[in-house]
Each structure stands twice: as C-alpha cells, then as structure tokens.
XYZ file of N, CA, C and O in Angstrom:
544
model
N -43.180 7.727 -74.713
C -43.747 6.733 -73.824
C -44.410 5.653 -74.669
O -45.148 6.041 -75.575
N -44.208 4.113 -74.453
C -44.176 3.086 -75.100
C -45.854 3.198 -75.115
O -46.275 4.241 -74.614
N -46.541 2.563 -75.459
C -48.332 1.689 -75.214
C -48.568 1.256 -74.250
O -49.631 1.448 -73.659
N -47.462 0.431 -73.769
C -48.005 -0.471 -72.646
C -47.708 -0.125 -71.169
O -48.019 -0.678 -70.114
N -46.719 1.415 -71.578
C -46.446 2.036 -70.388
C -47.997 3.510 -69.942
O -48.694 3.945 -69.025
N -47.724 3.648 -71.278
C -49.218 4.755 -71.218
C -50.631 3.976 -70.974
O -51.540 4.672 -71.426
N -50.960 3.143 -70.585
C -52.331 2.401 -70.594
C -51.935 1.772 -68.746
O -52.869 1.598 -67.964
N -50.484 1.516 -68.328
C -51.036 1.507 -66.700
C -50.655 2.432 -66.018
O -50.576 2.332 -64.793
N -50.224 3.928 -66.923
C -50.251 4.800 -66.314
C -51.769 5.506 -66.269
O -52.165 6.302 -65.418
N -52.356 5.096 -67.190
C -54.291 5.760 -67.158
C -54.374 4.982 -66.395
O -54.979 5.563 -65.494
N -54.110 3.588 -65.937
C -54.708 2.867 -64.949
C -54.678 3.249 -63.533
O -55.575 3.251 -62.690
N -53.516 3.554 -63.471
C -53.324 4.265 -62.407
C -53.867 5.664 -61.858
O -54.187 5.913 -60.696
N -53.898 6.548 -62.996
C -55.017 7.537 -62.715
C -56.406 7.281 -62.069
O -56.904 7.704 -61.026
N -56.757 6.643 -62.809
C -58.260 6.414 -62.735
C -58.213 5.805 -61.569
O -58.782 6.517 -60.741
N -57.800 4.808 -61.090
C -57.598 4.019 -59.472
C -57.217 5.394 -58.674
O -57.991 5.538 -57.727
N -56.322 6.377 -58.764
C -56.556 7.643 -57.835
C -57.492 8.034 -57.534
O -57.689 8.318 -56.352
N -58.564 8.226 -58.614
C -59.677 9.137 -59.049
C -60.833 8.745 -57.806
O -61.772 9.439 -57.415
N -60.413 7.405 -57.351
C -61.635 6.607 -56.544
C -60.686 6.261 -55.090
O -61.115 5.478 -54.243
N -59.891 6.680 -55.005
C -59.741 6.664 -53.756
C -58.673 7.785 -53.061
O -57.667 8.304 -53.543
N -59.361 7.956 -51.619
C -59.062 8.879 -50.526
C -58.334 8.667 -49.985
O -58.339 7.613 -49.347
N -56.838 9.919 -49.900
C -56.016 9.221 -48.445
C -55.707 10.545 -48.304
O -56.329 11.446 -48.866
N -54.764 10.702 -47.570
C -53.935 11.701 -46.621
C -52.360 11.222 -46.612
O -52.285 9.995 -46.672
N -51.094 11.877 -46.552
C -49.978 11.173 -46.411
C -49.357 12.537 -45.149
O -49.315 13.766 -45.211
N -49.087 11.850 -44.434
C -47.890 12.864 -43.148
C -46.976 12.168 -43.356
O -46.934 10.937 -43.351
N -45.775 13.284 -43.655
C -44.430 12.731 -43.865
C -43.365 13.156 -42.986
O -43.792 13.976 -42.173
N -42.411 12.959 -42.879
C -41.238 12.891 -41.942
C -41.921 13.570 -40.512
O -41.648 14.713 -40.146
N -42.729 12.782 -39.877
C -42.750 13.040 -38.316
C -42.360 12.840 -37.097
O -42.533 11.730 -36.595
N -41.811 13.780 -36.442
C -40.576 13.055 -35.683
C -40.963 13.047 -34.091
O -40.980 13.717 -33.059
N -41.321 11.517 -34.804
C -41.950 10.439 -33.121
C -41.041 9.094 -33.872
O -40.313 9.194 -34.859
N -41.323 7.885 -33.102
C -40.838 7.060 -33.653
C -41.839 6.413 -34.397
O -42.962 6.873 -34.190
N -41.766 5.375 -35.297
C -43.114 4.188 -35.973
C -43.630 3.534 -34.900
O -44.829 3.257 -34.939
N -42.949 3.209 -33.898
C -43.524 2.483 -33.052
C -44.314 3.205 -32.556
O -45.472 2.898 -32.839
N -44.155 4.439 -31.638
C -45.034 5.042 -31.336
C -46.324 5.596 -31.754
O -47.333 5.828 -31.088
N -46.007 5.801 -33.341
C -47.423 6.097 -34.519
C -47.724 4.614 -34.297
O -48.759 4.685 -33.635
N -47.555 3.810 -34.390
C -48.279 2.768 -34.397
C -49.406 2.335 -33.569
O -50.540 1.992 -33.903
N -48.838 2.425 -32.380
C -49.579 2.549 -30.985
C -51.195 3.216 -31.396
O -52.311 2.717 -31.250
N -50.890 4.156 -31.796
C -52.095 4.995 -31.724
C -53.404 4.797 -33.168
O -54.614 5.009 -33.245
N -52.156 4.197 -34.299
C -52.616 4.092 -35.488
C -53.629 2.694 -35.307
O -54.726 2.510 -35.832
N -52.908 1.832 -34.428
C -53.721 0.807 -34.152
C -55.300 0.485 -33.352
O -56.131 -0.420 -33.266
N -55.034 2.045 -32.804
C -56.347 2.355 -32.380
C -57.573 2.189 -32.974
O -58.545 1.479 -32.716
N -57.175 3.461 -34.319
C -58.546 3.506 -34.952
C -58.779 2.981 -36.283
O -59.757 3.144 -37.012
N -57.550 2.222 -36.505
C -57.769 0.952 -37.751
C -58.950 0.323 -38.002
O -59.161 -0.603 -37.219
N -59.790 0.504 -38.820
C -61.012 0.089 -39.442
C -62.201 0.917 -38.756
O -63.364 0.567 -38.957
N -61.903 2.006 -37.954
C -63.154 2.380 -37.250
C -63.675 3.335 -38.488
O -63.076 3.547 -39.542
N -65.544 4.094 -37.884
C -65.705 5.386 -38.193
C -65.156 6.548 -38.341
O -64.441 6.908 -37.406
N -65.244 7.117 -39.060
C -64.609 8.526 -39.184
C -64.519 9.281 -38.466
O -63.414 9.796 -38.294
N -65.788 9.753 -37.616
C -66.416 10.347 -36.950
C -65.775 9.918 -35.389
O -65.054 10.712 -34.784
N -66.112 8.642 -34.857
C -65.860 8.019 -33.713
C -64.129 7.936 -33.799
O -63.796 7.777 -32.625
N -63.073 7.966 -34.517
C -61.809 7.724 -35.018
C -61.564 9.308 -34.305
O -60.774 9.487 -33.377
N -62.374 10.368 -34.908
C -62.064 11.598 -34.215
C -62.514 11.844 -32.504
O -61.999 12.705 -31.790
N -63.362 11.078 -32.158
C -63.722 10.895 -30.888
C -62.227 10.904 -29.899
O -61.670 11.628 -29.073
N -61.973 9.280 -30.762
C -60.973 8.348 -29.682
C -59.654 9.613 -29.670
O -59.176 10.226 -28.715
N -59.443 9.657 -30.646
C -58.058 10.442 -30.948
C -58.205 11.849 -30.278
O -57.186 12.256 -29.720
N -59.229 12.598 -30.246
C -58.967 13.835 -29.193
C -59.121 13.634 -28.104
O -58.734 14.529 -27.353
N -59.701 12.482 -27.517
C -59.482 12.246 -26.447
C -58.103 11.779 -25.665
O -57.765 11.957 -24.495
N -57.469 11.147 -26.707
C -56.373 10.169 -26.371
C -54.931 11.137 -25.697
O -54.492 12.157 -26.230
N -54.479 10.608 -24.638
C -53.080 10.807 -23.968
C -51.522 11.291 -24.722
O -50.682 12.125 -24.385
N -51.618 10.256 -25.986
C -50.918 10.424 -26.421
C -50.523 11.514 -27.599
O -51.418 11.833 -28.383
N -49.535 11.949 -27.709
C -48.791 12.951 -28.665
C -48.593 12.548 -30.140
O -48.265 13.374 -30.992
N -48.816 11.174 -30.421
C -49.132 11.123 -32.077
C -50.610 11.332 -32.200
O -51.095 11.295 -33.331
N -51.667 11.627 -30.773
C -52.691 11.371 -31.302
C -53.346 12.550 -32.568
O -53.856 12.384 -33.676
N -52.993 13.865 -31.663
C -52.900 15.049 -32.142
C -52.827 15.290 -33.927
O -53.620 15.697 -34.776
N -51.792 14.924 -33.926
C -51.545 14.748 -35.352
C -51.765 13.881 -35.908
O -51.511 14.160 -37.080
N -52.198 12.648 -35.819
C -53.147 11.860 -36.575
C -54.805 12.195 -36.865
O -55.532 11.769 -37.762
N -55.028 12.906 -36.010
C -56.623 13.984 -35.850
C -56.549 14.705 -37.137
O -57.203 14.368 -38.124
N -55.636 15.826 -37.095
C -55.395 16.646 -38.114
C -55.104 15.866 -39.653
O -55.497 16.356 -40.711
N -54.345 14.571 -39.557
C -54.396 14.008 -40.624
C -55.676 13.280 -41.135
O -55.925 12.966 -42.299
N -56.045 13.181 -40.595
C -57.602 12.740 -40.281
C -58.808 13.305 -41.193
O -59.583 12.899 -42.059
N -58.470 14.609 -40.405
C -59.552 15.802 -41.165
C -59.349 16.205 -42.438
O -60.221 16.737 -43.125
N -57.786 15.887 -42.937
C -57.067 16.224 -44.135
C -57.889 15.045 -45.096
O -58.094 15.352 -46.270
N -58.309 13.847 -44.657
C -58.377 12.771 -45.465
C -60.107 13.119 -46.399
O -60.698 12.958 -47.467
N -60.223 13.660 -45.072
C -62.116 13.921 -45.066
C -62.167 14.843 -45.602
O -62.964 14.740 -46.534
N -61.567 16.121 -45.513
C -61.374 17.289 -46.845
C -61.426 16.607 -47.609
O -62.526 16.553 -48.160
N -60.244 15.593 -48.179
C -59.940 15.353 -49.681
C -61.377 14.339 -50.191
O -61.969 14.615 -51.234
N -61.676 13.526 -49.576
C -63.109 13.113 -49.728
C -64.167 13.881 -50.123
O -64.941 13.524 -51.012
N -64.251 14.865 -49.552
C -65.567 15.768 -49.654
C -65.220 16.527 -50.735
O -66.199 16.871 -51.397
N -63.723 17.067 -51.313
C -63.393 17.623 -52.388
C -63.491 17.158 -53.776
O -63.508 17.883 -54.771
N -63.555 15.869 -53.746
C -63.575 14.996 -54.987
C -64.680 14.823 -55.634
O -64.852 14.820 -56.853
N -65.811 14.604 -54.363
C -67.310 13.881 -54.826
C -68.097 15.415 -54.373
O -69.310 15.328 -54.178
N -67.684 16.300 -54.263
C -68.355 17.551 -54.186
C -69.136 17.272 -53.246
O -70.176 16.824 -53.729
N -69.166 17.302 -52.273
C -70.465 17.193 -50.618
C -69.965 17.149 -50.093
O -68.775 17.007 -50.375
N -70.469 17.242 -48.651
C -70.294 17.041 -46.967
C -70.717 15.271 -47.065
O -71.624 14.652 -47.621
N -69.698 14.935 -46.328
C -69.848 13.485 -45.657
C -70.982 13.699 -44.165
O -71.065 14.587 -43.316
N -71.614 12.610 -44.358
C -72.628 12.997 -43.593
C -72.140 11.738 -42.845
O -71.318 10.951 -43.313
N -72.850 11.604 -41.387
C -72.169 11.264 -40.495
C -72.493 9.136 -40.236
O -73.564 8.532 -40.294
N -71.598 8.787 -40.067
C -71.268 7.516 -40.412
C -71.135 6.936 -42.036
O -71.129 5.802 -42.514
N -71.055 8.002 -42.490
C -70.328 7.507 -44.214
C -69.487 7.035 -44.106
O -69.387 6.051 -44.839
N -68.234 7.334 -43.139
C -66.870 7.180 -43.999
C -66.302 6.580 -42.870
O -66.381 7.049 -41.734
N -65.648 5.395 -43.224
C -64.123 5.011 -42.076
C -62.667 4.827 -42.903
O -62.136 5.289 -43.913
N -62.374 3.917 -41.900
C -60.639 4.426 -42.421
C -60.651 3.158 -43.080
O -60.870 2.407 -42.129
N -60.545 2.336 -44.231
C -59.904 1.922 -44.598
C -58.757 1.062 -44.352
O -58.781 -0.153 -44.156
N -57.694 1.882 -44.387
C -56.381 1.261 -44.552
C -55.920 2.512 -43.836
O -56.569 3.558 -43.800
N -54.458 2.263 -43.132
C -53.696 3.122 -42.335
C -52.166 2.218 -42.229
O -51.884 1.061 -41.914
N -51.316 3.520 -42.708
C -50.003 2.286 -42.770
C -48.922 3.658 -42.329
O -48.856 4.770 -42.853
N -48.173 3.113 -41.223
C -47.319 3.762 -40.895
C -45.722 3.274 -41.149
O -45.259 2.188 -40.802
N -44.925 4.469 -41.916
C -43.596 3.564 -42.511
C -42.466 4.219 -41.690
O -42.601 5.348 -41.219
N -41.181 3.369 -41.506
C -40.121 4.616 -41.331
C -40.024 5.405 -42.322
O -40.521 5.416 -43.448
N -38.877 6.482 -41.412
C -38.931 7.710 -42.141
C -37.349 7.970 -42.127
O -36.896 6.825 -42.099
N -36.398 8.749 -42.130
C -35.561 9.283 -42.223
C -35.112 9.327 -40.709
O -35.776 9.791 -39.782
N -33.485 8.584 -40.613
C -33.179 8.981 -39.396
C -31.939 9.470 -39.246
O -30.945 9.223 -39.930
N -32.083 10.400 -38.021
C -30.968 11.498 -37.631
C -30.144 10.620 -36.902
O -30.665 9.939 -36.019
N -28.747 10.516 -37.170
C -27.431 9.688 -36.556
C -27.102 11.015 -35.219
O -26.997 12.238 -35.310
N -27.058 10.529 -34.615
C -25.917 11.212 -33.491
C -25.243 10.265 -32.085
O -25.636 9.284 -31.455
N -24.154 11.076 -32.027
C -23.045 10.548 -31.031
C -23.257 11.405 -29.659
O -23.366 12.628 -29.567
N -23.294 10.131 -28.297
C -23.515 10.675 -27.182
C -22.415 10.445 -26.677
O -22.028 9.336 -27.043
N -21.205 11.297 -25.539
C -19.850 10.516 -25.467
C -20.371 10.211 -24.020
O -21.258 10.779 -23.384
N -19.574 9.162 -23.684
C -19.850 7.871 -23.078
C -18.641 7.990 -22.028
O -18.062 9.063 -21.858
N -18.330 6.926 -21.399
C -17.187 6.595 -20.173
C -16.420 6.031 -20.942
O -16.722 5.325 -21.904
N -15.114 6.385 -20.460
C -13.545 5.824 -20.910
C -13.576 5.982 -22.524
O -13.123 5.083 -23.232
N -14.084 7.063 -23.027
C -13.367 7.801 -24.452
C -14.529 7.134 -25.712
O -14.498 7.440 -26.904
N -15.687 5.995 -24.946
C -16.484 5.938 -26.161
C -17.599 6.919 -26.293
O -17.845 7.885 -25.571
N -18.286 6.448 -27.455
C -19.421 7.059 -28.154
C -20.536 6.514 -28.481
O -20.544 5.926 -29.563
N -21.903 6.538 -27.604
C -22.964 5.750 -27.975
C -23.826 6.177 -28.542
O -24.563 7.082 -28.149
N -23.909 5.311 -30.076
C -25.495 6.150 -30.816
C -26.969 6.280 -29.997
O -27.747 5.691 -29.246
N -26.670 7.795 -30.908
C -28.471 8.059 -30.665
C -28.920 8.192 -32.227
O -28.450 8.793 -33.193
N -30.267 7.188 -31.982
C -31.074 7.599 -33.195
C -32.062 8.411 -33.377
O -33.054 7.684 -33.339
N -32.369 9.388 -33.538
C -33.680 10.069 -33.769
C -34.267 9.656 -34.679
O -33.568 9.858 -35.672
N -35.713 8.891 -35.105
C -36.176 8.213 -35.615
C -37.595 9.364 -36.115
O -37.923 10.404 -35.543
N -38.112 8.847 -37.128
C -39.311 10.113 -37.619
C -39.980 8.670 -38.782
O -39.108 7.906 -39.197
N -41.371 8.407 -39.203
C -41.917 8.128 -39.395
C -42.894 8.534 -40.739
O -43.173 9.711 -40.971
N -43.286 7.618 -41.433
C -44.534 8.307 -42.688
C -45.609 7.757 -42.340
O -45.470 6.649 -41.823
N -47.088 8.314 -42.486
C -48.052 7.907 -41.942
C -49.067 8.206 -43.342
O -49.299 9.331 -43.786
N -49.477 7.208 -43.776
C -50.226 7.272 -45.104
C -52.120 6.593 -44.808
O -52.255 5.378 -44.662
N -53.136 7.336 -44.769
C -54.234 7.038 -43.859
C -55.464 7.281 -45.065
O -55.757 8.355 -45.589
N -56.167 5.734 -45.360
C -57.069 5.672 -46.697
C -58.079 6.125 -46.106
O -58.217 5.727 -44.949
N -59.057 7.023 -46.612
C -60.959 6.783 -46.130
C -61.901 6.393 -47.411
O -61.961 6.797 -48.573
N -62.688 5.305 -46.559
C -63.604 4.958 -47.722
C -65.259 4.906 -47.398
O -65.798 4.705 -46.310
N -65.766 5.108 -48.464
C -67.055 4.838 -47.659
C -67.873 3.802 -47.780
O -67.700 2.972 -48.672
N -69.135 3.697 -46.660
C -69.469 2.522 -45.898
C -70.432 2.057 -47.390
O -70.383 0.869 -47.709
N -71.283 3.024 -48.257
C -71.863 2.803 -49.062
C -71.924 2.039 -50.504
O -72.745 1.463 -51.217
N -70.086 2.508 -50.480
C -69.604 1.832 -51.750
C -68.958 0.460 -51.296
O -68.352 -0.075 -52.225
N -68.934 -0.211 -50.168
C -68.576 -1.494 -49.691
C -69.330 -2.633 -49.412
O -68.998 -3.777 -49.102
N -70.487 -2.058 -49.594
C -72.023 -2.851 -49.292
C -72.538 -3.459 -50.858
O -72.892 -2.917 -51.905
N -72.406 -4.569 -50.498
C -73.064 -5.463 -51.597
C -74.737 -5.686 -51.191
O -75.116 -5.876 -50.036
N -75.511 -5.632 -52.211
C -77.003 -6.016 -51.908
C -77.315 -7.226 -52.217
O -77.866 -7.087 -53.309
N -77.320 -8.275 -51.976
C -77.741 -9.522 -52.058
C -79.261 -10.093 -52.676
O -79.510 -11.298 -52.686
C-alpha cells in the first residue's frame, strides 16, 4: 500500500471513530415507502423519533424503531455510557434502493406483465446535541 493511500485510509478510520450510524439492508418494502416514514423523523430527537415511530400506522415504522435502537447501542458502545435523554438526534437518514426481484405475471392474449419486487437500504446517523453547539 502506496503513502498516500495509507494516510486516507487512517483518515478514514478516525472519521468512523466519531461517528454513529446503523445500516438495514435489503428490506423488502419499497424506498418510497421507507421514505415516507424516514421523512418523519429526519432531524428529530432520539427519544421523541422513538415516540413517533411506535406509534405510527405504518409497517416500515417498526423496523426503523429497531434500527433506531441499533444506532443508540452503537453510540452508547463507543463513548462507554447511557445517553441520557435529549442527547442524541438523528443526524442524517438516507434511504437507497436495494436489489430487485424480476417477475412475470401472464396477462390477456399470451402477454406477460412485469412485477417488480423492490427492497431498499436504510443507512440512519445519530449525533449528539452537545458536540453541535458552538459557545459564542
């Protein structure tokens, strides 16, 4: 490995080292539909983010909860403590496609109309409120 490849690969470490996410991969809803819900709690509390989402109707909410709690584990695992309550919100939340399943539905007079089954990646930052605050 060259110098200049080993020095933004430490860079890159160290930028891990300081930040929190969670990744859910191949989930099979559509993006649009993660979106819906992802758009919910984009920039909220941590805490209140878990509010909206167990409350919520919908079927990505569920599993965005659980990804949720995954993020806040990995938080609390890093800096050794319990997040105490209004520390932490989300950051950043980015939902990508994912892998999709082709299939054939047969149709009238000998055709074949696609179906897509569509599945989604859901990648969800937490940061906290403390380290974003400038003192003036």
């Amino acid at each position: 490995m060259g110098a200049r490849k080993r020095k933004s690969a430490e860079a890159r470490k160290e930028a891990l080292k300081t930040t929190y996410f969670a990744q859910l991969k191949n989930v099979p809803t559509s993006p649009r539909k993660m979106r819906y819900v992802a758009d919910m709690i984009r920039g909220m509390e941590c805490d209140r983010a878990l509010g909206v989402l167990r409350f919520s109707q919908k079927e990505a909410a569920s599993r965005l909860e659980k990804l949720l709690r995954s993020a806040i584990a990995n938080w609390e695992a890093k800096n050794e403590r319990k997040a105490e309550e209004g520390e932490l919100y989300i950051s950043r939340i980015m939902v990508d496609g994912g892998m999709m399943l082709k299939r054939l539905r047969p149709a009238p007079q000998g055709r074949g109309y696609r179906i897509r089954k569509r599945s989604n990646h859901v990648t969800l930052f937490v940061d906290s409120v403390n380290k974003n605050e400038t003192n003036i």
